[in-house]
Amino acid sequence: MEPTKKNKPNSLVIILFALIVLMIIIYFILAMFFPTVFDLMNTGDIQPVPDK
């Protein structure tokens, strides 16, 4: 009986997926401990254009 070859994803795909998950976890940790950093960020709110 031959060992069946498993369809494994590339190691680069695994590393990229792990980095994305890690960045999401770090974002939530930073948002918990340093909320002022995210309060000062520009959110892209609509602002009135001054008339000239």
CSV table of N, CA and C in Angstrom, one decimal:
chain,number,residue,atom,x,y,z
A,1,MET,N,0.8,-1.2,0.0
A,1,MET,CA,0.0,0.0,0.0
A,1,MET,C,0.9,1.2,0.0
A,2,GLU,N,0.7,2.1,-1.0
A,2,GLU,CA,1.4,3.4,-1.0
A,2,GLU,C,0.8,4.4,-0.1
A,3,PRO,N,1.7,5.2,0.5
A,3,PRO,CA,1.1,6.3,1.3
A,3,PRO,C,0.5,7.3,0.4
A,4,THR,N,-0.7,7.7,0.8
A,4,THR,CA,-1.5,8.7,0.0
A,4,THR,C,-0.9,10.1,0.2
A,5,LYS,N,-0.7,10.8,-0.9
A,5,LYS,CA,-0.2,12.1,-0.9
A,5,LYS,C,-1.2,13.1,-0.4
A,6,LYS,N,-1.0,13.8,0.7
A,6,LYS,CA,-2.0,14.8,1.1
A,6,LYS,C,-1.8,16.1,0.4
A,7,ASN,N,-2.9,16.8,0.2
A,7,ASN,CA,-2.9,18.1,-0.5
A,7,ASN,C,-2.6,19.2,0.5
A,8,LYS,N,-1.4,19.5,0.7
A,8,LYS,CA,-1.0,20.5,1.7
A,8,LYS,C,-0.9,21.9,1.1
A,9,PRO,N,-1.3,23.0,1.7
A,9,PRO,CA,-1.1,24.3,1.2
A,9,PRO,C,0.4,24.7,1.3
A,10,ASN,N,0.8,25.6,0.4
A,10,ASN,CA,2.1,26.1,0.4
A,10,ASN,C,2.5,26.8,1.7
A,11,SER,N,3.7,26.7,2.1
A,11,SER,CA,4.1,27.3,3.4
A,11,SER,C,4.0,28.8,3.4
A,12,LEU,N,4.1,29.4,2.2
A,12,LEU,CA,3.9,30.9,2.2
A,12,LEU,C,2.5,31.2,2.4
A,13,VAL,N,1.5,30.4,2.0
A,13,VAL,CA,0.1,30.7,2.2
A,13,VAL,C,-0.2,30.6,3.7
A,14,ILE,N,0.4,29.6,4.4
A,14,ILE,CA,0.2,29.4,5.8
A,14,ILE,C,0.8,30.6,6.6
A,15,ILE,N,2.0,31.1,6.2
A,15,ILE,CA,2.6,32.2,6.9
A,15,ILE,C,1.8,33.5,6.7
A,16,LEU,N,1.3,33.7,5.5
A,16,LEU,CA,0.5,34.9,5.2
A,16,LEU,C,-0.8,34.9,6.0
A,17,PHE,N,-1.5,33.7,6.1
A,17,PHE,CA,-2.7,33.6,6.8
A,17,PHE,C,-2.5,33.8,8.3
A,18,ALA,N,-1.3,33.3,8.8
A,18,ALA,CA,-1.0,33.5,10.2
A,18,ALA,C,-0.7,35.0,10.5
A,19,LEU,N,-0.1,35.7,9.6
A,19,LEU,CA,0.2,37.1,9.8
A,19,LEU,C,-1.0,37.9,9.8
A,20,ILE,N,-2.0,37.6,9.0
A,20,ILE,CA,-3.3,38.3,9.0
A,20,ILE,C,-4.0,38.1,10.3
A,21,VAL,N,-4.0,36.9,10.8
A,21,VAL,CA,-4.7,36.6,12.1
A,21,VAL,C,-4.0,37.3,13.2
A,22,LEU,N,-2.6,37.3,13.2
A,22,LEU,CA,-1.8,38.0,14.2
A,22,LEU,C,-2.1,39.5,14.2
A,23,MET,N,-2.2,40.1,13.0
A,23,MET,CA,-2.4,41.5,12.9
A,23,MET,C,-3.8,41.9,13.5
A,24,ILE,N,-4.8,41.1,13.2
A,24,ILE,CA,-6.1,41.3,13.8
A,24,ILE,C,-6.1,41.3,15.3
A,25,ILE,N,-5.4,40.3,15.9
A,25,ILE,CA,-5.3,40.1,17.3
A,25,ILE,C,-4.5,41.3,17.9
A,26,ILE,N,-3.4,41.7,17.3
A,26,ILE,CA,-2.7,42.9,17.8
A,26,ILE,C,-3.5,44.2,17.7
A,27,TYR,N,-4.3,44.3,16.7
A,27,TYR,CA,-5.2,45.5,16.6
A,27,TYR,C,-6.1,45.6,17.7
A,28,PHE,N,-6.8,44.4,18.1
A,28,PHE,CA,-7.7,44.5,19.2
A,28,PHE,C,-7.0,44.7,20.5
A,29,ILE,N,-5.8,44.2,20.7
A,29,ILE,CA,-5.1,44.4,21.9
A,29,ILE,C,-4.7,45.9,22.1
A,30,LEU,N,-4.2,46.5,20.9
A,30,LEU,CA,-3.9,47.9,21.0
A,30,LEU,C,-5.2,48.8,21.2
A,31,ALA,N,-6.3,48.4,20.6
A,31,ALA,CA,-7.5,49.2,20.8
A,31,ALA,C,-8.0,49.1,22.2
A,32,MET,N,-7.7,48.0,22.9
A,32,MET,CA,-8.1,47.8,24.3
A,32,MET,C,-7.3,48.7,25.2
A,33,PHE,N,-6.0,48.7,25.0
A,33,PHE,CA,-5.0,49.3,25.9
A,33,PHE,C,-4.8,50.8,25.6
A,34,PHE,N,-4.9,51.1,24.3
A,34,PHE,CA,-4.6,52.5,23.8
A,34,PHE,C,-5.7,53.0,23.0
A,35,PRO,N,-6.9,53.3,23.6
A,35,PRO,CA,-8.0,53.7,22.7
A,35,PRO,C,-7.8,55.1,22.2
A,36,THR,N,-7.0,56.0,22.9
A,36,THR,CA,-6.8,57.3,22.4
A,36,THR,C,-6.1,57.4,21.1
A,37,VAL,N,-5.3,56.4,20.8
A,37,VAL,CA,-4.6,56.4,19.5
A,37,VAL,C,-5.6,56.3,18.4
A,38,PHE,N,-6.6,55.4,18.6
A,38,PHE,CA,-7.6,55.2,17.5
A,38,PHE,C,-8.7,56.3,17.5
A,39,ASP,N,-8.8,57.0,18.6
A,39,ASP,CA,-9.8,58.2,18.6
A,39,ASP,C,-9.2,59.3,17.8
A,40,LEU,N,-7.9,59.5,17.8
A,40,LEU,CA,-7.3,60.6,17.1
A,40,LEU,C,-7.2,60.4,15.6
A,41,MET,N,-7.4,59.2,15.1
A,41,MET,CA,-7.3,58.9,13.7
A,41,MET,C,-8.4,59.5,12.9
A,42,ASN,N,-8.1,59.9,11.7
A,42,ASN,CA,-9.1,60.4,10.8
A,42,ASN,C,-10.0,59.3,10.3
A,43,THR,N,-11.3,59.5,10.5
A,43,THR,CA,-12.2,58.5,10.1
A,43,THR,C,-12.9,58.7,8.7
A,44,GLY,N,-12.5,59.9,8.1
A,44,GLY,CA,-13.1,60.2,6.8
A,44,GLY,C,-14.5,60.7,6.8
A,45,ASP,N,-14.9,61.3,7.9
A,45,ASP,CA,-16.2,61.9,8.1
A,45,ASP,C,-16.4,63.0,7.0
A,46,ILE,N,-17.6,63.2,6.6
A,46,ILE,CA,-18.0,64.2,5.6
A,46,ILE,C,-17.9,65.6,6.3
A,47,GLN,N,-17.2,66.5,5.7
A,47,GLN,CA,-17.0,67.8,6.3
A,47,GLN,C,-17.5,68.8,5.3
A,48,PRO,N,-18.2,69.9,5.8
A,48,PRO,CA,-18.7,70.9,4.8
A,48,PRO,C,-17.5,71.7,4.1
A,49,VAL,N,-17.7,72.0,2.9
A,49,VAL,CA,-16.7,72.7,2.1
A,49,VAL,C,-17.0,74.2,2.3
A,50,PRO,N,-16.0,75.0,2.7
A,50,PRO,CA,-16.2,76.4,2.9
A,50,PRO,C,-16.5,77.1,1.6
A,51,ASP,N,-17.4,78.1,1.6
A,51,ASP,CA,-17.7,78.9,0.4
A,51,ASP,C,-16.6,79.9,0.3
A,52,LYS,N,-16.2,80.2,-1.0
A,52,LYS,CA,-15.1,81.2,-1.2
A,52,LYS,C,-15.8,82.5,-1.6
